[in-house]
GROMACS .gro file of C-alpha atoms in nm:
model
  179
    1MET     CA    1  -0.545 -12.486   0.552
    2GLY     CA    2  -0.668 -12.820   0.687
    3SER     CA    3  -0.427 -12.818   0.979
    4ASN     CA    4  -0.581 -12.495   1.113
    5VAL     CA    5  -0.917 -12.655   1.190
    6VAL     CA    6  -1.050 -12.647   1.547
    7PHE     CA    7  -1.336 -12.877   1.648
    8TYR     CA    8  -1.573 -12.783   1.929
    9ALA     CA    9  -1.778 -13.085   2.036
   10MET     CA   10  -2.068 -12.995   2.264
   11TYR     CA   11  -2.214 -13.233   2.521
   12ASN     CA   12  -2.514 -13.198   2.750
   13ASP     CA   13  -2.380 -13.429   3.023
   14ASP     CA   14  -2.041 -13.433   3.193
   15ASP     CA   15  -2.028 -13.813   3.217
   16VAL     CA   16  -2.086 -13.844   2.842
   17LEU     CA   17  -1.803 -13.595   2.781
   18LYS     CA   18  -1.571 -13.787   3.014
   19ASP     CA   19  -1.652 -14.119   2.846
   20GLY     CA   20  -1.604 -13.958   2.506
   21ALA     CA   21  -1.267 -13.818   2.611
   22LYS     CA   22  -1.158 -14.165   2.728
   23LYS     CA   23  -1.255 -14.316   2.390
   24LEU     CA   24  -1.077 -14.045   2.193
   25VAL     CA   25  -0.758 -14.056   2.401
   26ALA     CA   26  -0.753 -14.436   2.374
   27LYS     CA   27  -0.749 -14.393   1.993
   28GLY     CA   28  -0.456 -14.151   2.017
   29VAL     CA   29  -0.645 -13.822   1.987
   30LYS     CA   30  -0.510 -13.526   2.186
   31VAL     CA   31  -0.781 -13.322   2.357
   32THR     CA   32  -0.671 -12.958   2.366
   33ASP     CA   33  -0.913 -12.821   2.624
   34VAL     CA   34  -1.251 -12.871   2.790
   35PHE     CA   35  -1.491 -12.592   2.881
   36SER     CA   36  -1.751 -12.664   3.148
   37PRO     CA   37  -1.965 -12.474   3.400
   38PHE     CA   38  -1.804 -12.665   3.689
   39PRO     CA   39  -1.498 -12.886   3.748
   40ILE     CA   40  -1.534 -13.238   3.610
   41HIS     CA   41  -1.362 -13.465   3.860
   42GLY     CA   42  -1.134 -13.724   3.703
   43LEU     CA   43  -1.106 -13.548   3.366
   44ASP     CA   44  -0.758 -13.400   3.417
   45PRO     CA   45  -0.563 -13.729   3.398
   46ILE     CA   46  -0.775 -13.845   3.104
   47ILE     CA   47  -0.688 -13.547   2.884
   48GLY     CA   48  -0.331 -13.525   3.015
   49LEU     CA   49  -0.335 -13.210   3.227
   50LYS     CA   50  -0.045 -13.180   3.469
   51GLU     CA   51  -0.089 -13.143   3.844
   52THR     CA   52  -0.115 -12.782   3.951
   53ARG     CA   53   0.158 -12.615   4.153
   54LEU     CA   54  -0.080 -12.370   4.319
   55GLY     CA   55  -0.042 -12.549   4.655
   56ILE     CA   56   0.331 -12.484   4.652
   57MET     CA   57   0.266 -12.119   4.577
   58ALA     CA   58   0.015 -12.097   4.864
   59PHE     CA   59   0.278 -12.232   5.103
   60LEU     CA   60   0.537 -11.982   4.981
   61TYR     CA   61   0.288 -11.695   5.007
   62GLY     CA   62   0.204 -11.804   5.361
   63LEU     CA   63   0.573 -11.814   5.455
   64THR     CA   64   0.614 -11.464   5.313
   65GLY     CA   65   0.325 -11.339   5.527
   66LEU     CA   66   0.464 -11.508   5.839
   67ALA     CA   67   0.812 -11.367   5.779
   68LEU     CA   68   0.682 -11.015   5.726
   69ALA     CA   69   0.463 -11.042   6.035
   70LEU     CA   70   0.750 -11.154   6.257
   71ILE     CA   71   0.992 -10.898   6.115
   72GLY     CA   72   0.734 -10.620   6.147
   73VAL     CA   73   0.626 -10.709   6.499
   74ARG     CA   74   0.985 -10.745   6.614
   75TYR     CA   75   1.073 -10.405   6.473
   76ILE     CA   76   0.762 -10.231   6.610
   77MET     CA   77   0.742 -10.393   6.955
   78ILE     CA   78   1.110 -10.460   7.035
   79THR     CA   79   1.332 -10.219   6.841
   80ASP     CA   80   1.135  -9.907   6.754
   81TRP     CA   81   0.889  -9.856   7.039
   82PRO     CA   82   0.931 -10.107   7.322
   83MET     CA   83   0.638 -10.109   7.561
   84ASN     CA   84   0.574 -10.279   7.891
   85ILE     CA   85   0.229 -10.432   7.847
   86GLY     CA   86   0.104 -10.640   8.138
   87GLY     CA   87   0.451 -10.672   8.285
   88LYS     CA   88   0.591 -10.850   7.976
   89PRO     CA   89   0.954 -10.761   7.922
   90ASN     CA   90   1.039 -10.633   7.576
   91PHE     CA   91   1.410 -10.689   7.581
   92SER     CA   92   1.417 -10.980   7.336
   93PHE     CA   93   1.210 -11.130   7.061
   94LEU     CA   94   1.215 -11.481   7.209
   95GLU     CA   95   1.065 -11.368   7.541
   96ASN     CA   96   0.766 -11.220   7.355
   97MET     CA   97   0.726 -11.482   7.081
   98LEU     CA   98   0.396 -11.620   7.212
   99ALA     CA   99   0.237 -11.275   7.207
  100PHE     CA  100   0.320 -11.249   6.836
  101VAL     CA  101   0.158 -11.578   6.731
  102PRO     CA  102  -0.189 -11.433   6.650
  103ILE     CA  103  -0.043 -11.160   6.430
  104GLY     CA  104   0.182 -11.413   6.256
  105PHE     CA  105  -0.111 -11.645   6.195
  106GLU     CA  106  -0.334 -11.368   6.060
  107LEU     CA  107  -0.075 -11.237   5.815
  108THR     CA  108   0.007 -11.590   5.701
  109VAL     CA  109  -0.358 -11.649   5.613
  110LEU     CA  110  -0.400 -11.300   5.464
  111PHE     CA  111  -0.100 -11.331   5.232
  112ALA     CA  112  -0.180 -11.689   5.127
  113ALA     CA  113  -0.546 -11.616   5.052
  114HIS     CA  114  -0.505 -11.288   4.868
  115LEU     CA  115  -0.196 -11.378   4.669
  116MET     CA  116  -0.348 -11.716   4.574
  117SER     CA  117  -0.655 -11.539   4.441
  118ILE     CA  118  -0.438 -11.312   4.228
  119THR     CA  119  -0.222 -11.605   4.111
  120TYR     CA  120  -0.532 -11.807   4.017
  121LEU     CA  121  -0.675 -11.520   3.813
  122LEU     CA  122  -0.344 -11.460   3.635
  123ALA     CA  123  -0.281 -11.831   3.565
  124ASN     CA  124  -0.627 -11.878   3.415
  125LYS     CA  125  -0.624 -11.545   3.230
  126THR     CA  126  -0.950 -11.446   3.399
  127ILE     CA  127  -0.856 -11.102   3.520
  128PRO     CA  128  -1.167 -10.883   3.552
  129GLY     CA  129  -1.232 -10.703   3.225
  130MET     CA  130  -1.064 -10.960   3.000
  131PRO     CA  131  -1.274 -11.107   2.720
  132ALA     CA  132  -1.390 -11.465   2.771
  133GLU     CA  133  -1.205 -11.738   2.582
  134ASN     CA  134  -1.479 -11.998   2.596
  135PRO     CA  135  -1.606 -12.093   2.251
  136ASP     CA  136  -1.974 -12.095   2.346
  137PRO     CA  137  -2.150 -11.894   2.617
  138ARG     CA  138  -2.362 -12.197   2.705
  139THR     CA  139  -2.054 -12.351   2.872
  140THR     CA  140  -2.117 -12.117   3.164
  141ASP     CA  141  -2.469 -12.257   3.210
  142ASP     CA  142  -2.539 -12.622   3.128
  143ARG     CA  143  -2.324 -12.735   2.832
  144PHE     CA  144  -1.980 -12.891   2.806
  145VAL     CA  145  -1.742 -12.835   2.514
  146MET     CA  146  -1.436 -13.036   2.417
  147GLU     CA  147  -1.181 -12.865   2.193
  148LEU     CA  148  -0.968 -13.059   1.945
  149ARG     CA  149  -0.714 -12.906   1.708
  150LEU     CA  150  -0.631 -13.081   1.386
  151SER     CA  151  -0.275 -12.943   1.406
  152GLU     CA  152  -0.221 -13.140   1.731
  153ASN     CA  153  -0.376 -13.454   1.581
  154SER     CA  154  -0.191 -13.463   1.251
  155LYS     CA  155  -0.211 -13.843   1.216
  156PHE     CA  156  -0.587 -13.810   1.160
  157SER     CA  157  -0.769 -13.642   0.877
  158GLU     CA  158  -1.043 -13.386   0.930
  159LYS     CA  159  -1.311 -13.640   0.836
  160GLU     CA  160  -1.166 -13.908   1.066
  161LEU     CA  161  -1.167 -13.673   1.364
  162GLU     CA  162  -1.522 -13.567   1.285
  163ALA     CA  163  -1.636 -13.930   1.261
  164MET     CA  164  -1.469 -14.019   1.593
  165LEU     CA  165  -1.633 -13.722   1.761
  166MET     CA  166  -1.975 -13.824   1.628
  167GLU     CA  167  -1.936 -14.161   1.804
  168THR     CA  168  -1.888 -13.999   2.147
  169GLY     CA  169  -2.244 -13.879   2.204
  170ILE     CA  170  -2.211 -13.514   2.109
  171VAL     CA  171  -2.518 -13.295   2.068
  172GLU     CA  172  -2.352 -13.037   1.847
  173LEU     CA  173  -2.028 -13.005   1.648
  174ASP     CA  174  -1.875 -12.677   1.543
  175GLN     CA  175  -1.569 -12.640   1.321
  176LYS     CA  176  -1.367 -12.323   1.293
  177HIS     CA  177  -1.090 -12.249   1.049
  178ILE     CA  178  -0.834 -12.025   1.218
  179LYS     CA  179  -0.577 -11.821   1.037
   0.00000   0.00000   0.00000
């Protein structure tokens, strides 16, 4: 039963939480997660979070938008319904490429922005209507919570972890036994 204990250490300042995380990680404690009302810069490498690959996805989404724009414009303006607008010949795609740049740019931005928003919501499990996973509603206002799981810190006892947390400047400590 002891290995199913989850500690939620609450802080009232992000710098105190960051310093506490540094102290705990230096002692070999694994921090499972941190809940805060805003991003805490510099915390990711301290608690061992990997770099995000969202930038790569944004690039791929943008390329998809550009490709669909160029394919669509070529089909509409060259193949399906060629038009003579302002004396521009419509016999080949390359002769009209510059006229298609604004549409290509707009669809690149549209696809990257919208698909990144959807990817972000899916990756963080924050789809509208889903229940919140934060342990305390005050983490959306002015409090910061660090989560530690005893099962991930098996070289420490429950009392040792609690004592180490007390030394980090917490304002409140909550323990939950999960099944």
